[in-house]
Short mmCIF file of C-alpha atoms and ligand atoms in Angstrom, two decimals:
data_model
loop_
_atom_site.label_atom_id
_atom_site.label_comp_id
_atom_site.label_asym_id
_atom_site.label_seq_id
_atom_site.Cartn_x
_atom_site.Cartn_y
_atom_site.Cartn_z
CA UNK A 279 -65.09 -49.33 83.76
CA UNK A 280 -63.29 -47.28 86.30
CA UNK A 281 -64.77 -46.53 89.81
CA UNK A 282 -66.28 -44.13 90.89
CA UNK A 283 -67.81 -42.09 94.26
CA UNK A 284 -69.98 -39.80 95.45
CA UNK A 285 -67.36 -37.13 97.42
CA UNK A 286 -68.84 -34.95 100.00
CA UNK A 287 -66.87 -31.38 100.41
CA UNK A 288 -68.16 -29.95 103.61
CA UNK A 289 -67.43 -26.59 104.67
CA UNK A 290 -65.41 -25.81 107.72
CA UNK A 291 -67.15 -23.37 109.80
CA UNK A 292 -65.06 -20.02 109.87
CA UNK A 293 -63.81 -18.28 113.12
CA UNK A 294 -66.60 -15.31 112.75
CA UNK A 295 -69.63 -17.83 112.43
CA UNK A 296 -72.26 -15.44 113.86
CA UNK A 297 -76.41 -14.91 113.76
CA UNK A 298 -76.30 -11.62 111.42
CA UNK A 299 -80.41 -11.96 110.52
CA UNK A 300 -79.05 -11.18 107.00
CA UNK A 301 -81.48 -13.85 105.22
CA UNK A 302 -84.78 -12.26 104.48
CA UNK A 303 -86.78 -15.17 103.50
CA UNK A 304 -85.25 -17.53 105.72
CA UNK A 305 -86.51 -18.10 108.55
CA UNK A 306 -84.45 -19.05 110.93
CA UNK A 307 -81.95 -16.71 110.02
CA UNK A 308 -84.51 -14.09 110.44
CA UNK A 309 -85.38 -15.56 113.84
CA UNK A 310 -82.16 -16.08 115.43
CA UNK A 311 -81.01 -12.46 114.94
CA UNK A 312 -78.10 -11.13 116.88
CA UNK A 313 -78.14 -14.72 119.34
CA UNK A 314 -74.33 -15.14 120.51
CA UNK A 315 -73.08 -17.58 118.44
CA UNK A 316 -70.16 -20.23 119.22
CA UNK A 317 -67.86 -20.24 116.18
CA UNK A 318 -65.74 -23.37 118.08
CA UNK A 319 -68.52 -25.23 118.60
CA UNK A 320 -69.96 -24.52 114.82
CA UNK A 321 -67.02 -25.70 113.65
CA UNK A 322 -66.89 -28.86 115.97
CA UNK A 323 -70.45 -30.03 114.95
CA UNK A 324 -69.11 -29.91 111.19
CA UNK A 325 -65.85 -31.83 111.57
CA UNK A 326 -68.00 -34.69 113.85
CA UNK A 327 -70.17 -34.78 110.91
CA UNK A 328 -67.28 -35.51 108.84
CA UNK A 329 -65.28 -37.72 110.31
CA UNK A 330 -68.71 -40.03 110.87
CA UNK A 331 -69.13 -40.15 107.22
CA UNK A 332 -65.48 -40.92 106.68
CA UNK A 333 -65.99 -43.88 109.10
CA UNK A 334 -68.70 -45.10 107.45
CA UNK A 335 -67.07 -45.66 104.35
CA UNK A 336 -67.86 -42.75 102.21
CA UNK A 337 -65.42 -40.27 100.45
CA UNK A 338 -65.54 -37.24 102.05
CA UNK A 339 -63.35 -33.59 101.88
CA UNK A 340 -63.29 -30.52 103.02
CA UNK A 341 -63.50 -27.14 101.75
CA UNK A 342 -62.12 -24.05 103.58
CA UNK A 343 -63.80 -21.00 105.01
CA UNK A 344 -62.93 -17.53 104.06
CA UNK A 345 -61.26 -14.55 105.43
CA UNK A 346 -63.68 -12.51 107.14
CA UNK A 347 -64.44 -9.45 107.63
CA UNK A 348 -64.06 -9.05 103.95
CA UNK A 349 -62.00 -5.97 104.29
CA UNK A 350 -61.72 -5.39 100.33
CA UNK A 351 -65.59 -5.50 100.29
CA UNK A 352 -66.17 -2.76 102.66
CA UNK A 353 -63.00 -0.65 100.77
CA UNK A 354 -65.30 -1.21 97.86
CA UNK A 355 -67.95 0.37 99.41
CA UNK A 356 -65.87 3.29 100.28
CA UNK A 357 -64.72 2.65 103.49
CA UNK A 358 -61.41 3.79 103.88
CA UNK A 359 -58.03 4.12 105.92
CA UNK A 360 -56.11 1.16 107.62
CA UNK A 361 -57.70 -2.17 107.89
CA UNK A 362 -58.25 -1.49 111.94
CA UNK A 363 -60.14 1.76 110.28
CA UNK A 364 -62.08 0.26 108.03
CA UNK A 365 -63.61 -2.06 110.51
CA UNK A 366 -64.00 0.94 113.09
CA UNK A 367 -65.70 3.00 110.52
CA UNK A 368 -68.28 0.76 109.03
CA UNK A 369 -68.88 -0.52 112.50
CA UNK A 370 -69.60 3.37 113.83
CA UNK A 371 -71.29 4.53 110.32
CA UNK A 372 -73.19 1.19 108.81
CA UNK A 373 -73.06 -1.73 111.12
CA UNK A 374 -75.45 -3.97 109.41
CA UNK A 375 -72.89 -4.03 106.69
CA UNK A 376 -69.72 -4.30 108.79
CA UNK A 377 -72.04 -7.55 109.99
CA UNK A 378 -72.33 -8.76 106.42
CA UNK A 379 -68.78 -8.80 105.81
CA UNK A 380 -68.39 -11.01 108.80
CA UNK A 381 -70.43 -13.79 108.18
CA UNK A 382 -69.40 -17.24 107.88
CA UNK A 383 -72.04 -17.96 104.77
CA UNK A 384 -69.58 -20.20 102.91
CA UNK A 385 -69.76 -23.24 105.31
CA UNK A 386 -72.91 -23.97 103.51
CA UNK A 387 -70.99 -25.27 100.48
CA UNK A 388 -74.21 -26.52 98.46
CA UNK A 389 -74.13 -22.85 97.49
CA UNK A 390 -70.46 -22.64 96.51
CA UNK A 391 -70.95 -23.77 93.26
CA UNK A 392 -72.85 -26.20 90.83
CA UNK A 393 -70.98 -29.37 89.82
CA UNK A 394 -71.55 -31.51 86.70
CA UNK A 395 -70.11 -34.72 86.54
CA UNK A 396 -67.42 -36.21 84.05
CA UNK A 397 -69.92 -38.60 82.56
CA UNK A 398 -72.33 -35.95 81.74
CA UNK A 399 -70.69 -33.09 80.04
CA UNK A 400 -69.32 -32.47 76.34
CA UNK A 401 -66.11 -32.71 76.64
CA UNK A 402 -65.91 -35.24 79.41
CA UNK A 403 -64.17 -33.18 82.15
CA UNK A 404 -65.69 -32.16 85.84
CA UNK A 405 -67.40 -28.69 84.88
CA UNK A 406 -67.78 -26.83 88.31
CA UNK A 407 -69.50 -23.10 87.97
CA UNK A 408 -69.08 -20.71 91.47
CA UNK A 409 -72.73 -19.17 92.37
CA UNK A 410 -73.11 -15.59 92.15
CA UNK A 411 -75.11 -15.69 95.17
CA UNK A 412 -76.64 -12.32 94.04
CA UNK A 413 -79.47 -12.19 96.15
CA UNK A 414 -77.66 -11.23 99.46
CA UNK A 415 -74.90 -9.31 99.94
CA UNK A 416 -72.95 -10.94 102.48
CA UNK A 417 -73.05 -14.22 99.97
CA UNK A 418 -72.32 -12.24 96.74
CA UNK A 419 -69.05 -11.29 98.38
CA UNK A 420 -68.50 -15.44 98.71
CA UNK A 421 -67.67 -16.46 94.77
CA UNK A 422 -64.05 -14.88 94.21
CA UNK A 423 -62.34 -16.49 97.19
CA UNK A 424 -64.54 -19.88 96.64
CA UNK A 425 -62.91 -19.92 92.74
CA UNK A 426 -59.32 -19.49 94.47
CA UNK A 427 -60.10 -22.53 96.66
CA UNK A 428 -62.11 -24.42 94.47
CA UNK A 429 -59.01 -23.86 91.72
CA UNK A 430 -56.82 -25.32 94.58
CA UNK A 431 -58.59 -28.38 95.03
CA UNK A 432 -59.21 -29.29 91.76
CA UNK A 433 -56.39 -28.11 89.82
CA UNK A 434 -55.89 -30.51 86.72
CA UNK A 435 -57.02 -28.87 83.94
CA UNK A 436 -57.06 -32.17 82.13
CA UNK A 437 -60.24 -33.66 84.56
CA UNK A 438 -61.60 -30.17 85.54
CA UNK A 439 -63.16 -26.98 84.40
CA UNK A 440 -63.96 -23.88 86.31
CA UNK A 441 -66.16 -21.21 84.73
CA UNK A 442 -66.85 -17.90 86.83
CA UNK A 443 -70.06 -16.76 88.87
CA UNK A 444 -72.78 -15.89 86.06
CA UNK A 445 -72.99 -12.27 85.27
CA UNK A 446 -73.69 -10.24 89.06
CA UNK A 447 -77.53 -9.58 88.62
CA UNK A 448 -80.26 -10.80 90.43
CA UNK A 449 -81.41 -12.10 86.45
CA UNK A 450 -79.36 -14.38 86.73
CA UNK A 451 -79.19 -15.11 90.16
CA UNK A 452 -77.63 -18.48 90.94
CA UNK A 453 -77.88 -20.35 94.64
CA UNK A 454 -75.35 -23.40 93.10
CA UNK A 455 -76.31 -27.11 93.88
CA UNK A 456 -78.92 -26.18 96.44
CA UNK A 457 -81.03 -26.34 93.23
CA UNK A 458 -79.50 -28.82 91.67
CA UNK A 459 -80.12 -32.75 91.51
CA UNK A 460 -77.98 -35.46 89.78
CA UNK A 461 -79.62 -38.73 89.07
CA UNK A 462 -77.66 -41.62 87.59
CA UNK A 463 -77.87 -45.43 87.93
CA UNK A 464 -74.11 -45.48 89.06
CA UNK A 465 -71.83 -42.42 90.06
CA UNK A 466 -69.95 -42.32 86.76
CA UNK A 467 -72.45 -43.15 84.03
CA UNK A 468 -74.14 -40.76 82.43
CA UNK A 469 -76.96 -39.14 84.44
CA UNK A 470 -80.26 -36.52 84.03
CA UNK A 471 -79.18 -33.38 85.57
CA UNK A 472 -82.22 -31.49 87.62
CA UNK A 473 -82.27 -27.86 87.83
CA UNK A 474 -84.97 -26.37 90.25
CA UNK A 475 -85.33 -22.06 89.78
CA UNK A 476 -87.47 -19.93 91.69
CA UNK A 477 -88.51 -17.56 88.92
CA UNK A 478 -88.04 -16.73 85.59
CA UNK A 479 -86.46 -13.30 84.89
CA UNK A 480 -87.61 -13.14 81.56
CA UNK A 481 -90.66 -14.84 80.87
CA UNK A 482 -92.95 -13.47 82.99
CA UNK A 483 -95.60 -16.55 82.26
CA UNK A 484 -93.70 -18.30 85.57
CA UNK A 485 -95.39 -17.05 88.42
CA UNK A 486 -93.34 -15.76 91.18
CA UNK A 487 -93.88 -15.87 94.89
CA UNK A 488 -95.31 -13.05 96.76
CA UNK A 489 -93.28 -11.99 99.36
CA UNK A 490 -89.71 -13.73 99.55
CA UNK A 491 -87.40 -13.72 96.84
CA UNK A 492 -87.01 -16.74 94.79
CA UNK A 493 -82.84 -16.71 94.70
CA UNK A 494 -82.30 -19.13 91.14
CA UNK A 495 -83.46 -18.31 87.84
CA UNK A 496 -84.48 -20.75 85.23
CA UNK A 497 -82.26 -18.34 82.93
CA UNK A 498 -79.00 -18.92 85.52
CA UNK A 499 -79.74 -22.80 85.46
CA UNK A 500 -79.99 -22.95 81.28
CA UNK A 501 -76.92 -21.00 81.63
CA UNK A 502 -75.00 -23.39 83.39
CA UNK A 503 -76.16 -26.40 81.73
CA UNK A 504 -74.93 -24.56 78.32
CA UNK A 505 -71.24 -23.64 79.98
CA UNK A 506 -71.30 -27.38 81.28
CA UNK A 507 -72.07 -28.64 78.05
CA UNK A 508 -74.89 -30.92 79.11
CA UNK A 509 -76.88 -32.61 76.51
CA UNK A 510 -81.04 -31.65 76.11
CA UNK A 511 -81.52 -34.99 76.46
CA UNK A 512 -80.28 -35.18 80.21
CA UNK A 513 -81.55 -31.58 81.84
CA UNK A 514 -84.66 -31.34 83.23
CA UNK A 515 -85.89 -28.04 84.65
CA UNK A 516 -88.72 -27.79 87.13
CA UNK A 517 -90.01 -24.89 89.02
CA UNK A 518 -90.48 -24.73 93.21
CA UNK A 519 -93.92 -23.59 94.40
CA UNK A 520 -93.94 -20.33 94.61
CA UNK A 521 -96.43 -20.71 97.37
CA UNK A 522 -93.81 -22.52 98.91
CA UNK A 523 -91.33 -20.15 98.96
CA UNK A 524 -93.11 -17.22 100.69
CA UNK A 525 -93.30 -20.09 103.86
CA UNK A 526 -89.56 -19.92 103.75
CA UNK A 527 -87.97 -22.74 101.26
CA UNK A 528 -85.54 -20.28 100.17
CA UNK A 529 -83.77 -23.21 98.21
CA UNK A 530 -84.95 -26.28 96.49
CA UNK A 531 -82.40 -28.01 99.11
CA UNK A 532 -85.31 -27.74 101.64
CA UNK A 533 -87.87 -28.84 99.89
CA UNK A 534 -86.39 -31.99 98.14
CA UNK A 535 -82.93 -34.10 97.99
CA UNK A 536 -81.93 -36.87 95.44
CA UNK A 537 -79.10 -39.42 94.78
CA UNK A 538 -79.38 -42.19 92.68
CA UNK A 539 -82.17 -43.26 91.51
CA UNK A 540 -84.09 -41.87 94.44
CA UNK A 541 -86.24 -38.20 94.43
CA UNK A 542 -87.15 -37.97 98.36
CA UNK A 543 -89.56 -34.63 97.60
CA UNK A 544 -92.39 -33.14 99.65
CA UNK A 545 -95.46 -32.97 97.67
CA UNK A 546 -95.76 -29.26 97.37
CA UNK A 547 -92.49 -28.83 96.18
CA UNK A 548 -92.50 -28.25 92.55
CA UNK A 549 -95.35 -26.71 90.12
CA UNK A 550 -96.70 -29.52 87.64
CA UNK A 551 -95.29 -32.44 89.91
CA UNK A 552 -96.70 -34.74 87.21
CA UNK A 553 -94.98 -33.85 84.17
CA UNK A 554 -91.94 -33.44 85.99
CA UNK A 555 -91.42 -36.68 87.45
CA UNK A 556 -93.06 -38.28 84.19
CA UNK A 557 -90.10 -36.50 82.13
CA UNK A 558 -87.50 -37.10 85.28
CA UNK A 559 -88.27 -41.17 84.69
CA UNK A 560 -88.28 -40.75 80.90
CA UNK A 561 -85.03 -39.31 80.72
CA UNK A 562 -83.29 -41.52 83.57
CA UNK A 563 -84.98 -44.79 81.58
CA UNK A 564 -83.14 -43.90 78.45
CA UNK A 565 -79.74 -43.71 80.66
CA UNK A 566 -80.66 -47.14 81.52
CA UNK A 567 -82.11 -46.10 85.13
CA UNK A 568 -85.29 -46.84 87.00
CA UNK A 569 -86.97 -43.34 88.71
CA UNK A 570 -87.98 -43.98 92.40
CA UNK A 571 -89.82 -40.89 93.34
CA UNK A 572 -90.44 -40.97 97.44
CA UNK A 573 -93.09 -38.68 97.88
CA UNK A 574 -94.06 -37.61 101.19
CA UNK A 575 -97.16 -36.62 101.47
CA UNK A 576 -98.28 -32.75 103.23
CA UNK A 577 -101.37 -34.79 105.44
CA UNK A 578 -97.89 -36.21 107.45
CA UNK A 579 -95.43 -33.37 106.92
CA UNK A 580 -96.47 -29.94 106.48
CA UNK A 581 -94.26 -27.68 104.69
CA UNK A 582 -94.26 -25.72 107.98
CA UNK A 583 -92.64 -28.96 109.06
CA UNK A 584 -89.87 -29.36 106.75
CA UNK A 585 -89.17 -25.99 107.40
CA UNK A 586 -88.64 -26.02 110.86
CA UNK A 587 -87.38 -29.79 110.93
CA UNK A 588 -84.73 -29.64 107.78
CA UNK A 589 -86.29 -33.25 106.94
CA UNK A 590 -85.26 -32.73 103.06
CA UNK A 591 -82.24 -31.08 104.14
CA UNK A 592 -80.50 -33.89 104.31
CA UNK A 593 -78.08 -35.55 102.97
CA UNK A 594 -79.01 -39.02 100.96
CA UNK A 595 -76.35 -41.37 100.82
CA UNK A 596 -75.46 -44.64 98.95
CA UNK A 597 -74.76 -47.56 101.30
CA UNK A 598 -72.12 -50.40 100.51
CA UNK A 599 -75.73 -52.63 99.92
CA UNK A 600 -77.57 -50.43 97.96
CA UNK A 601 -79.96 -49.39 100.18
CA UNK A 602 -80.20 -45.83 101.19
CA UNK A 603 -79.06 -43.75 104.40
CA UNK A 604 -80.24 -40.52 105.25
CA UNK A 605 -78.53 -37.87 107.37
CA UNK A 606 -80.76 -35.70 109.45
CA UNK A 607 -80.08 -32.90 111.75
CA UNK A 608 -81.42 -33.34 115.49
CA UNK A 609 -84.56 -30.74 114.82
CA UNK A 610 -86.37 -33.85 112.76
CA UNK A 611 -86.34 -35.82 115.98
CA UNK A 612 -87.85 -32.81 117.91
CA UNK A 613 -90.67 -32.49 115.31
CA UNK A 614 -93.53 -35.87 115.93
CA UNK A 615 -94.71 -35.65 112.92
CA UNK A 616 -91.47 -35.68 110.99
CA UNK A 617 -90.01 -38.09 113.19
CA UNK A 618 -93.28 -40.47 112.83
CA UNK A 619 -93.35 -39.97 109.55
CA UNK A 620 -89.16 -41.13 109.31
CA UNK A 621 -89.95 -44.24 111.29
CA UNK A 622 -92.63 -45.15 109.23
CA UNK A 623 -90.01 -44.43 106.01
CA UNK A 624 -87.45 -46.82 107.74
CA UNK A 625 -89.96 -49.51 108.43
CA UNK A 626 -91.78 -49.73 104.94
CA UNK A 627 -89.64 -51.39 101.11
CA UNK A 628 -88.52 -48.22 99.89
CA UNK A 629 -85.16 -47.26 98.69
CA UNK A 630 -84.53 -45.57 102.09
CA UNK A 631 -83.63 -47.79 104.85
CA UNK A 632 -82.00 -46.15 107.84
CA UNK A 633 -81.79 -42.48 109.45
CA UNK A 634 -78.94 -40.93 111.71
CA UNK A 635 -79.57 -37.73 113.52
CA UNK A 636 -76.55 -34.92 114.01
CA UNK A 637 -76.11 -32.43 115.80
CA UNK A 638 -75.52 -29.37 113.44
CA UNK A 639 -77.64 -26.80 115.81
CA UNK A 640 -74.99 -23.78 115.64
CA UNK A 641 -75.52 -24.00 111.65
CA UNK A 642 -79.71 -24.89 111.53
CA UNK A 643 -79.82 -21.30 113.55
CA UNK A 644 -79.12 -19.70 110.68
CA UNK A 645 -80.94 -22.03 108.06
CA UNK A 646 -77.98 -24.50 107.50
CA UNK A 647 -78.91 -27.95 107.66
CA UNK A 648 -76.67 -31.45 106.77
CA UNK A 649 -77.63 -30.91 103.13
CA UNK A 650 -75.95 -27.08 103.41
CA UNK A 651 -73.12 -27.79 104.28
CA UNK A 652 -71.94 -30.03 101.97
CA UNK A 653 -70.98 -30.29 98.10
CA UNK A 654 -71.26 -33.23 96.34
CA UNK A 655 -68.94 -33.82 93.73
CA UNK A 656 -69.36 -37.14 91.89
CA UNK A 657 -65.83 -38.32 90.22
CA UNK A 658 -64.53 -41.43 88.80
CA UNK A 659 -60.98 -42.84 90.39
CA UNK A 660 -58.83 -41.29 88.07
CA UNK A 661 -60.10 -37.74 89.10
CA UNK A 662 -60.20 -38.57 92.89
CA UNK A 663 -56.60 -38.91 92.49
CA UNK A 664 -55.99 -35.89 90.92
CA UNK A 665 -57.77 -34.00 93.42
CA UNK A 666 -55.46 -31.80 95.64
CA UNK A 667 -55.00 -34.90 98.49
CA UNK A 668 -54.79 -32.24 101.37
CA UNK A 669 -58.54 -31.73 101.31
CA UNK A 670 -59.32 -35.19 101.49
CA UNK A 671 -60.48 -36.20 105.03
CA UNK A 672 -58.35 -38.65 107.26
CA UNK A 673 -58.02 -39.66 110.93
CA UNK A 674 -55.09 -37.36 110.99
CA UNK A 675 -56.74 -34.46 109.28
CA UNK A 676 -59.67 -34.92 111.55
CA UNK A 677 -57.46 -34.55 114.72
CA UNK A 678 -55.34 -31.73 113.47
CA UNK A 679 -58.16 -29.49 112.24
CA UNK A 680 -60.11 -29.79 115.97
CA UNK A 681 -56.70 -28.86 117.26
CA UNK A 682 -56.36 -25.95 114.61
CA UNK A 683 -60.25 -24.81 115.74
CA UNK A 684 -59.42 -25.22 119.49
CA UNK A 685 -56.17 -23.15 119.24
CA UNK A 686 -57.87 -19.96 116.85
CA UNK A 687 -61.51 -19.97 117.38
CA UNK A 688 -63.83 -18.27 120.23
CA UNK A 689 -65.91 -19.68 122.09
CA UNK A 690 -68.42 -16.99 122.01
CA UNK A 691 -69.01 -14.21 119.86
CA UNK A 692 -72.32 -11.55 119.27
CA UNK A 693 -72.39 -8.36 117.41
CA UNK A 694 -70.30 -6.52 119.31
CA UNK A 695 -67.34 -8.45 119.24
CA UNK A 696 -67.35 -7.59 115.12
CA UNK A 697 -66.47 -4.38 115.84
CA UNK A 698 -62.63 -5.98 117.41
CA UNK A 699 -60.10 -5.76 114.77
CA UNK A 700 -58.17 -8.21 116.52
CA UNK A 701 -60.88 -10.57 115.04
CA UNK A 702 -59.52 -9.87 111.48
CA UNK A 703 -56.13 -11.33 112.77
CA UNK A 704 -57.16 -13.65 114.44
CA UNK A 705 -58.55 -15.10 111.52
CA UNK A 706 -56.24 -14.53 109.08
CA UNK A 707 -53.65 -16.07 111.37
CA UNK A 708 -56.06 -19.16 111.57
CA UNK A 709 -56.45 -19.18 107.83
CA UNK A 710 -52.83 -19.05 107.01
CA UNK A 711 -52.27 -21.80 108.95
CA UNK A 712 -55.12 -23.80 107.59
CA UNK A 713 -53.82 -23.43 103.92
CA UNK A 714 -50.72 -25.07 104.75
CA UNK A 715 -52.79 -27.75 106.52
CA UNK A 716 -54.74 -28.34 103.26
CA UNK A 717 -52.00 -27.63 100.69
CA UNK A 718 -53.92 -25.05 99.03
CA UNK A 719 -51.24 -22.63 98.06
CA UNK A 720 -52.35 -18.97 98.41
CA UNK A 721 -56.55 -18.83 97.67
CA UNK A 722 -57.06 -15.65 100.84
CA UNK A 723 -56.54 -11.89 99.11
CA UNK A 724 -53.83 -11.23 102.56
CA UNK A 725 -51.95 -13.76 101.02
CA UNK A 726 -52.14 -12.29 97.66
CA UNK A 727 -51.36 -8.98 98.19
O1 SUG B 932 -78.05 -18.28 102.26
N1 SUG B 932 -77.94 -18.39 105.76
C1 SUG B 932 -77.75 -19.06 104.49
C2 SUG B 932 -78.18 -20.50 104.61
C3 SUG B 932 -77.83 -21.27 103.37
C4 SUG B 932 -78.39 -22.63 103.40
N2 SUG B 932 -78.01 -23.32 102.24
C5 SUG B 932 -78.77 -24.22 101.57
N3 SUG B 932 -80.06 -24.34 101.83
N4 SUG B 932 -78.22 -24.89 100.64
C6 SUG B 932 -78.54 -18.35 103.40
O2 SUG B 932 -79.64 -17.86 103.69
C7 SUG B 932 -77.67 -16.55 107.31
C8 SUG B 932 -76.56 -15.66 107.79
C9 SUG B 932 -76.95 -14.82 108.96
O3 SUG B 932 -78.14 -14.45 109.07
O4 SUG B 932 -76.05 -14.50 109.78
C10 SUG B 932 -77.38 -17.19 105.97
O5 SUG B 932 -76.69 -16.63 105.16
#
């Protein structure tokens, strides 16, 4: 049998990373509104992340960031005149939405889209489906551009599939692989694919939480396991607490991460734990796998914890041994209990064996953790190969996208510097560039037009 990896796509922070408050239900969005932001340093923390995981051995890309402000979304909204206009207008008439269609929400590439593996669909090609993002307006603008790029990355039509966002209601509102688990015994057998929603939209026996929104349906997730063709036999669908969600785990990425064999969850995290895991192991056993749920229990992390610390927000990698690594972001070292509870992980037989602790603060301000910003796209060798090779990363990729980000980004920026139209060139200069860096072709709708 042929090889095959676990790749990580992160997102490259774009040039108008800023703190818009824009995420009602997550917190530290909410809390960091209108902070001056440092897009160069954003996207320095990313590419350091990276090129650490490239040293260590694993497979890891990159995914590009899109052109903002999203000019053709505020036209659509009937802002009108030149593009300098445009920006002038909805920053004088409606800046909250002038701030929308600046952000820099598509670094956090779990949300891009929701991949299903080779070894797990019907007709035995990489499925990939862009999220709507429906829930927030400055992310609902995301999924057009992200099908461009994604269609430039994995363009073989023989090894992959791309299906469009899920019709643009909040019924089926989809959040991508922030809600989305695939356990396997090896990266390209067969594996159970877990779906996590928030709420059903039309059974109304699921409770729902109180007072944030829950983004992911169960009807989007049992829509994209039908377009992925995925077998019954390997989906399992759980629901988050709602409880949970009104304390701000806006995605099931905050709550929980897998790989593997391994579930590293927070015991408040889904509804009917029991029967979940019991069908989780059932399922993996008859793919030949062994379940090893890693439960940590709320007496040594709250769930006020794990929100403030991104503990589960992190990413769970496969080591050259077996044994397991997981990436943290600095804020779990701040936090005692997390970090007592991590040492205590480290120290004990479980599946997970060491921790390493980034620096990803200009991305956790907003509610971006390790986990966020990266998509996981499991593929055997012959696929690798037939990705686009541009968005693989190398030493010499590394180097020449900090010297792209030191030559176009700022250093600072806040709310009013989204009112400069010389920040839409600016970044479309920076982004024409970059797709010749990454061979991409023409994905940005300046280049299109
Ligand atoms: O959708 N924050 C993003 C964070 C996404 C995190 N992704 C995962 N958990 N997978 C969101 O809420 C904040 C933007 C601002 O407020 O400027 C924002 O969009």
């Amino acid at each position: 049998m042929s090889n095959a990896y676990e790749v990580n796509f992160d997102g490259l922070v774009g040039p108008t990373h800023n703190y818009g408050g824009l995420s009602y239900g997550n917190v530290a969005s909410q809390s960091n509104s209108q902070a001056s932001s440092s897009p160069k340093e954003a996207a320095k923390q990313g590419l350091t992340k990276m090129k650490a995981l490239m040293d260590l051995g694993f497979k890891q890309g990159v995914l590009a960031p899109q052109e903002r402000p999203d000019v053709d979304a505020l036209r659509s909204i009937g802002f009108t005149g030149s593009d300098a206009q445009v920006i002038s207008r909805a920053a004088k008439e409606a800046m909250p939405l002038l701030v929308a269609s600046c952000s820099a929400s598509s670094m956090w590439t779990a949300n891009a889209c929701t991949v299903s593996p080779s070894a797990d669909t019907a007709d035995g090609r990489v499925h990939f489906t862009a999220a709507n993002l429906n829930c927030k307006f400055h992310r609902s603008i995301e999924h057009p551009t992200t099908s461009r790029i994604l269609a430039g990355m994995f363009v073989d039509p023989q090894h992959f599939a791309h299906h469009p966002a899920l019709p643009a209601v909040a019924q089926f509102g989809d959040e991508g692989a922030a809600n989305h688990t695939r356990f396997c015994k090896s990266y390209g057998e067969p594996g159970v694919e877990f779906f996590v929603f928030g709420r059903s939209a039309f059974d109304s026996r699921f409770p729902a939480p109180q007072n944030y929104p829950a983004r992911q349906t169960l009807e989007a997730s049992q829509a994209i396991a039908r377009l992925h063709g995925l077998s019954d036999d390997a989906v399992v669908y759980a629901q988050q607490t709602p409880a949970v969600i009104d304390q701000g785990v806006f995605h099931n990425d905050v709550i929980s991460v897998g790989n593997g064999e391994v579930l590293f969850y927070h015991q408040d995290a889904f509804l009917d734990s029991e029967s979940v895991l019991a069908e989780l192991a059932e399922k993996l056993a008859r793919r030949g796998a062994n379940f090893k749920p890693v439960c940590v229990p709320r007496d040594a992390v709250t769930v006020d914890d794990a929100v403030k610390s991104y503990l589960f927000n992190s990413q769970l990698l496969s080591r050259a041994d077996g044994g397991m690594l997981l990436i943290v972001p600095e804020e779990c070292r701040n936090n005692s209990n997390v970090w007592n509870y991590l040492q205590q992980l480290t120290n004990g037989n479980g599946p997970i064996r060491e921790v390493k602790v980034f620096d990803l603060k200009q991305s956790m301000q907003n509610g971006g953790g390790p986990a966020c910003l990266r998509l996981r796209v499991a593929l055997k060798d012959t696929e690798l190969q037939a990705v686009n090779q541009g968005v693989i990363m190398t030493p010499s990729l590394y180097d020449t996208l900090n010297v792209w980000v030191d030559k176009h980004y700022r250093d600072r920026l806040s709310e009013n510097d989204l009112a400069d139209p010389q920040l839409l060139v600016e970044c479309r200069t920076a982004l024409d560039e970059l797709t010749q860096i990454l061979k991409l072709g023409s994905v940005y709708s300046f280049q299109l037009a």
